[in-house]
mmCIF file of C-alpha atoms in Angstrom:
data_model
loop_
_atom_site.group_PDB
_atom_site.id
_atom_site.type_symbol
_atom_site.label_atom_id
_atom_site.label_comp_id
_atom_site.label_asym_id
_atom_site.label_seq_id
_atom_site.Cartn_x
_atom_site.Cartn_y
_atom_site.Cartn_z
ATOM 1 C CA ARG A 806 11.626 -11.970 29.711
ATOM 2 C CA GLY A 807 11.175 -8.300 30.414
ATOM 3 C CA LEU A 808 9.849 -8.883 34.329
ATOM 4 C CA SER A 809 12.517 -8.705 37.236
ATOM 5 C CA THR A 810 11.848 -9.579 40.940
ATOM 6 C CA SER A 811 11.763 -7.102 43.660
ATOM 7 C CA THR A 812 10.912 -8.784 47.261
ATOM 8 C CA GLY A 813 8.600 -11.429 45.832
ATOM 9 C CA SER A 814 6.453 -8.732 43.968
ATOM 10 C CA MET A 815 6.753 -9.184 40.083
ATOM 11 C CA THR A 816 7.837 -5.520 38.341
ATOM 12 C CA THR A 817 7.926 -4.904 35.038
ATOM 13 C CA LYS A 818 10.635 -3.349 33.322
ATOM 14 C CA PRO A 819 10.138 -1.412 30.043
ATOM 15 C CA GLN A 820 11.901 -3.292 27.223
ATOM 16 C CA ASP A 821 14.550 -1.401 25.371
ATOM 17 C CA THR A 822 13.203 0.327 22.175
ATOM 18 C CA PRO A 823 14.791 2.555 19.431
ATOM 19 C CA PRO A 824 13.216 5.488 19.266
ATOM 20 C CA ALA A 825 10.915 6.424 16.323
ATOM 21 C CA SER A 826 12.546 8.361 13.952
ATOM 22 C CA LYS A 827 12.050 11.871 12.945
ATOM 23 C CA ASP A 828 12.058 13.736 9.444
ATOM 24 C CA GLU A 829 14.041 16.763 9.398
ATOM 25 C CA PHE A 830 10.733 19.060 10.767
ATOM 26 C CA GLY A 831 10.677 16.761 14.040
ATOM 27 C CA ASP A 832 7.643 15.463 13.426
ATOM 28 C CA ALA A 833 6.145 12.047 12.527
ATOM 29 C CA LYS A 834 3.913 12.464 10.110
ATOM 30 C CA TRP A 835 3.518 11.760 6.497
ATOM 31 C CA LYS A 836 5.077 14.151 4.357
ATOM 32 C CA LYS A 837 1.855 14.828 2.234
ATOM 33 C CA GLY A 838 -1.763 14.481 3.454
ATOM 34 C CA LEU A 839 -3.861 11.295 2.122
ATOM 35 C CA LEU A 840 -6.046 13.899 -0.172
ATOM 36 C CA GLU A 841 -2.633 15.910 -0.969
ATOM 37 C CA ALA A 842 -0.389 12.947 -2.421
ATOM 38 C CA PRO A 843 -2.438 12.202 -5.592
ATOM 39 C CA PHE A 844 -2.263 15.587 -7.175
ATOM 40 C CA ALA A 845 1.078 16.268 -5.923
ATOM 41 C CA SER A 846 2.415 15.409 -9.310
ATOM 42 C CA ILE A 847 0.021 14.102 -12.461
ATOM 43 C CA GLU A 848 2.357 11.133 -13.259
ATOM 44 C CA LEU A 849 1.828 9.796 -9.777
ATOM 45 C CA CYS A 850 -1.912 10.494 -9.513
ATOM 46 C CA LEU A 851 -2.193 8.738 -12.861
ATOM 47 C CA MET A 852 -0.137 5.763 -11.765
ATOM 48 C CA ALA A 853 -1.849 5.620 -8.088
ATOM 49 C CA PHE A 854 -5.301 5.762 -9.737
ATOM 50 C CA CYS A 855 -4.896 3.913 -13.727
ATOM 51 C CA CYS A 856 -2.257 1.594 -12.585
ATOM 52 C CA PRO A 857 -2.137 0.748 -8.436
ATOM 53 C CA CYS A 858 -0.283 -2.406 -8.779
ATOM 54 C CA PHE A 859 2.421 -1.362 -10.539
ATOM 55 C CA ARG A 860 2.866 1.472 -8.479
ATOM 56 C CA VAL A 861 2.555 -0.192 -5.097
ATOM 57 C CA GLY A 862 5.561 -3.021 -6.851
ATOM 58 C CA GLN A 863 7.341 0.484 -7.121
ATOM 59 C CA THR A 864 7.022 1.474 -3.683
ATOM 60 C CA VAL A 865 7.786 -1.434 -2.216
ATOM 61 C CA GLU A 866 10.715 -1.940 -4.307
ATOM 62 C CA ARG A 867 11.987 1.797 -3.619
ATOM 63 C CA ALA A 868 11.827 1.412 0.229
ATOM 64 C CA GLN A 869 13.320 -1.783 0.478
ATOM 65 C CA LEU A 870 10.810 -3.696 2.201
ATOM 66 C CA GLY A 871 11.646 -7.286 1.551
ATOM 67 C CA MET A 872 10.371 -7.618 -2.064
ATOM 68 C CA ALA A 873 10.899 -6.965 -5.889
ATOM 69 C CA PHE A 874 8.881 -5.049 -8.092
ATOM 70 C CA ILE A 875 8.088 -7.491 -10.558
ATOM 71 C CA PRO A 876 6.483 -10.474 -8.032
ATOM 72 C CA VAL A 877 4.570 -7.650 -5.931
ATOM 73 C CA SER A 878 3.091 -6.424 -9.269
ATOM 74 C CA ILE A 879 2.339 -9.281 -10.784
ATOM 75 C CA LEU A 880 0.499 -10.622 -7.417
ATOM 76 C CA LEU A 881 -1.345 -7.504 -7.172
ATOM 77 C CA VAL A 882 -2.870 -7.970 -10.637
ATOM 78 C CA PHE A 883 -3.615 -11.910 -10.103
ATOM 79 C CA ILE A 884 -5.446 -10.788 -6.899
ATOM 80 C CA PHE A 885 -7.149 -7.656 -9.059
ATOM 81 C CA LEU A 886 -8.554 -9.925 -11.908
ATOM 82 C CA LEU A 887 -9.848 -12.606 -9.484
ATOM 83 C CA TRP A 888 -11.489 -9.783 -7.822
ATOM 84 C CA ASP A 889 -13.110 -8.135 -11.054
ATOM 85 C CA LEU A 890 -13.788 -11.907 -12.812
ATOM 86 C CA PHE A 891 -15.770 -12.844 -9.382
ATOM 87 C CA GLY A 892 -17.748 -9.400 -9.454
ATOM 88 C CA SER A 893 -18.410 -10.039 -13.398
ATOM 89 C CA LEU A 894 -19.191 -13.458 -12.496
ATOM 90 C CA ALA A 895 -21.904 -12.565 -10.032
ATOM 91 C CA VAL A 896 -23.248 -9.646 -11.958
ATOM 92 C CA ASP A 897 -23.891 -12.432 -15.109
ATOM 93 C CA GLU A 898 -25.688 -14.533 -12.587
ATOM 94 C CA GLN A 899 -27.960 -11.993 -11.189
ATOM 95 C CA LYS A 900 -28.560 -11.231 -14.972
ATOM 96 C CA GLU A 901 -29.854 -14.414 -15.454
ATOM 97 C CA HIS A 902 -31.793 -14.438 -12.353
ATOM 98 C CA PRO A 903 -32.840 -10.959 -11.941
ATOM 99 C CA TYR A 904 -35.523 -11.965 -9.113
ATOM 100 C CA ASP A 905 -33.696 -14.536 -7.282
ATOM 101 C CA ILE A 906 -30.509 -15.033 -5.386
ATOM 102 C CA THR A 907 -29.010 -18.138 -6.797
ATOM 103 C CA ALA A 908 -26.569 -19.935 -5.043
ATOM 104 C CA GLY A 909 -24.063 -19.187 -7.862
ATOM 105 C CA GLN A 910 -24.545 -15.265 -7.387
ATOM 106 C CA VAL A 911 -23.643 -15.795 -3.261
ATOM 107 C CA ILE A 912 -20.456 -17.857 -4.462
ATOM 108 C CA PHE A 913 -19.052 -15.222 -6.651
ATOM 109 C CA GLN A 914 -20.060 -12.299 -4.775
ATOM 110 C CA LEU A 915 -18.221 -13.849 -1.453
ATOM 111 C CA LEU A 916 -15.252 -14.921 -3.811
ATOM 112 C CA SER A 917 -15.052 -11.134 -4.877
ATOM 113 C CA TRP A 918 -14.653 -10.396 -1.269
ATOM 114 C CA VAL A 919 -11.870 -12.264 -0.767
ATOM 115 C CA ALA A 920 -10.055 -11.468 -3.438
ATOM 116 C CA PHE A 921 -10.560 -7.476 -2.745
ATOM 117 C CA LEU A 922 -9.679 -8.251 0.721
ATOM 118 C CA ALA A 923 -6.643 -9.951 -0.101
ATOM 119 C CA MET A 924 -6.095 -7.170 -1.710
ATOM 120 C CA VAL A 925 -6.139 -4.608 0.990
ATOM 121 C CA ALA A 926 -4.789 -7.444 3.369
ATOM 122 C CA LEU A 927 -1.399 -6.976 1.507
ATOM 123 C CA THR A 928 -1.487 -3.318 0.667
ATOM 124 C CA THR A 929 -2.082 -2.582 4.637
ATOM 125 C CA TYR A 930 0.644 -5.198 5.239
ATOM 126 C CA TRP A 931 2.973 -2.710 3.069
ATOM 127 C CA ARG A 932 1.805 0.405 4.439
ATOM 128 C CA ASN A 933 2.229 -0.479 8.130
ATOM 129 C CA LYS A 934 6.165 -1.719 7.256
ATOM 130 C CA LEU A 935 6.823 1.497 5.043
ATOM 131 C CA ARG A 936 5.183 3.545 8.074
ATOM 132 C CA LYS A 937 7.471 1.898 10.618
ATOM 133 C CA GLN A 938 10.111 2.354 8.913
ATOM 134 C CA TYR A 939 9.995 5.779 8.772
ATOM 135 C CA GLY A 940 8.619 6.208 11.957
ATOM 136 C CA ILE A 941 5.188 7.887 11.554
ATOM 137 C CA ASP A 942 2.693 7.868 13.354
ATOM 138 C CA GLY A 943 -0.519 5.533 13.156
ATOM 139 C CA THR A 944 -2.200 2.279 13.803
ATOM 140 C CA TYR A 945 -2.720 -1.263 11.804
ATOM 141 C CA LEU A 946 -6.271 -0.820 12.100
ATOM 142 C CA GLY A 947 -5.822 3.145 11.181
ATOM 143 C CA ASP A 948 -3.861 1.531 7.828
ATOM 144 C CA CYS A 949 -6.342 -0.952 6.748
ATOM 145 C CA CYS A 950 -9.429 1.630 7.016
ATOM 146 C CA THR A 951 -7.282 3.491 4.628
ATOM 147 C CA HIS A 952 -6.748 0.973 2.215
ATOM 148 C CA PHE A 953 -10.291 -0.118 2.730
ATOM 149 C CA TRP A 954 -12.190 2.943 1.700
ATOM 150 C CA CYS A 955 -9.555 5.006 0.081
ATOM 151 C CA ASN A 956 -6.962 2.413 -1.917
ATOM 152 C CA CYS A 957 -5.820 4.831 -4.491
ATOM 153 C CA CYS A 958 -4.570 7.766 -2.106
ATOM 154 C CA ALA A 959 -2.880 5.463 -0.075
ATOM 155 C CA ILE A 960 -0.960 4.185 -2.449
ATOM 156 C CA ALA A 961 -0.567 7.685 -3.574
ATOM 157 C CA GLN A 962 0.821 8.711 -0.483
ATOM 158 C CA GLU A 963 2.842 5.982 0.491
ATOM 159 C CA ALA A 964 4.343 6.475 -3.116
ATOM 160 C CA ALA A 965 5.062 9.913 -2.477
ATOM 161 C CA GLU A 966 6.752 9.791 0.921
ATOM 162 C CA THR A 967 9.151 6.987 -0.168
ATOM 163 C CA ASP A 968 10.124 9.311 -3.246
ATOM 164 C CA LEU A 969 10.504 12.068 -0.918
ATOM 165 C CA ARG A 970 12.421 10.381 1.411
ATOM 166 C CA GLU A 971 14.355 8.239 -0.652
ATOM 167 C CA PHE A 972 14.997 10.758 -4.184
ATOM 168 C CA GLY A 973 14.115 13.599 -2.595
ATOM 169 C CA ALA A 974 11.579 14.222 -5.314
ATOM 170 C CA ILE A 975 8.107 12.612 -6.553
ATOM 171 C CA GLN A 976 9.420 10.285 -9.285
ATOM 172 C CA GLY A 977 6.157 9.553 -10.743
ATOM 173 C CA CYS A 978 6.546 7.216 -14.037
ATOM 174 C CA THR A 979 10.647 7.321 -13.245
ATOM 175 C CA CYS A 980 12.148 3.581 -13.367
ATOM 176 C CA SER A 981 15.593 3.571 -11.127
ATOM 177 C CA VAL A 982 17.654 0.711 -10.973
ATOM 178 C CA GLN A 983 20.033 1.698 -8.039
ATOM 179 C CA PRO A 984 18.848 3.191 -5.302
ATOM 180 C CA ALA A 985 19.011 7.167 -4.126
ATOM 181 C CA GLY A 986 22.495 8.257 -3.608
ATOM 182 C CA SER A 987 24.598 6.110 -5.869
ATOM 183 C CA SER A 988 26.745 7.171 -8.617
ATOM 184 C CA GLU A 989 24.993 4.351 -10.714
ATOM 185 C CA THR A 990 21.060 5.584 -10.568
ATOM 186 C CA ALA A 991 19.927 5.344 -14.667
ATOM 187 C CA TYR A 992 16.468 7.105 -15.039
ATOM 188 C CA LEU A 993 14.290 7.246 -17.789
ATOM 189 C CA ASN A 994 12.708 10.524 -17.192
ATOM 190 C CA PRO A 995 14.565 12.694 -14.732
ATOM 191 C CA PRO A 996 13.684 13.373 -11.132
ATOM 192 C CA GLN A 997 11.252 15.935 -11.175
ATOM 193 C CA GLN A 998 11.568 18.732 -8.587
ATOM 194 C CA ALA A 999 9.083 18.784 -5.570
#
C-alpha cells in the first residue's frame, strides 16, 4: 500500500491525509503558553495544581477523547496514591537504616518511579490525542517531556485549550452536563469570559 510500480522501479506516492485544522488565527499552536495557562484563571490554576487528577478527567471528557470524567479521575488518583505510598515507604525504610541501602528502599523507589512514569504515560497519551484533535504542532516526545518536567502546567494548558475551543472561555471549576453549543448545557457556576 502506498507503493506503485513505474517501469520496474518502486516509487512512493503520498498517503492521503487530511490537513491539520487551524484555529481562527490560522496557526497550529496552543492558545495559551505552557507557563501562561496556569495563570489564565485562578480556578484553573487551583484545579491543575491541587486537583490535577480531576482536571485531567474534565479535560478528557470535555474534549471527547474517549473516556468519561470519573474513570479517568479514579485511575489517576489510584496511580497517584501508589506513587505516594511507595515513595513514603522508601523514606521510612531509609529512616530505619540511614547508612545502608536496603532491598526495601530499592524496591519501593522503583515502584514509586513505575507509578510516576505510568501517570506521565497516561497524561502524555491524552495530551497527544488532544494535540492531534485540535491540529496543534508538536511531537509525542515533546508531550512526554512536558508532562515529565512540568505536569501541572501541561494539565492547565490542556484544560485552557479545551475550554477555549469547546466553550469559548476558560471554565475553571465549572461542571457541565452537555457539550458546548447545546441549549441544554447546565452549569454549577456560570462561564467566565476570557
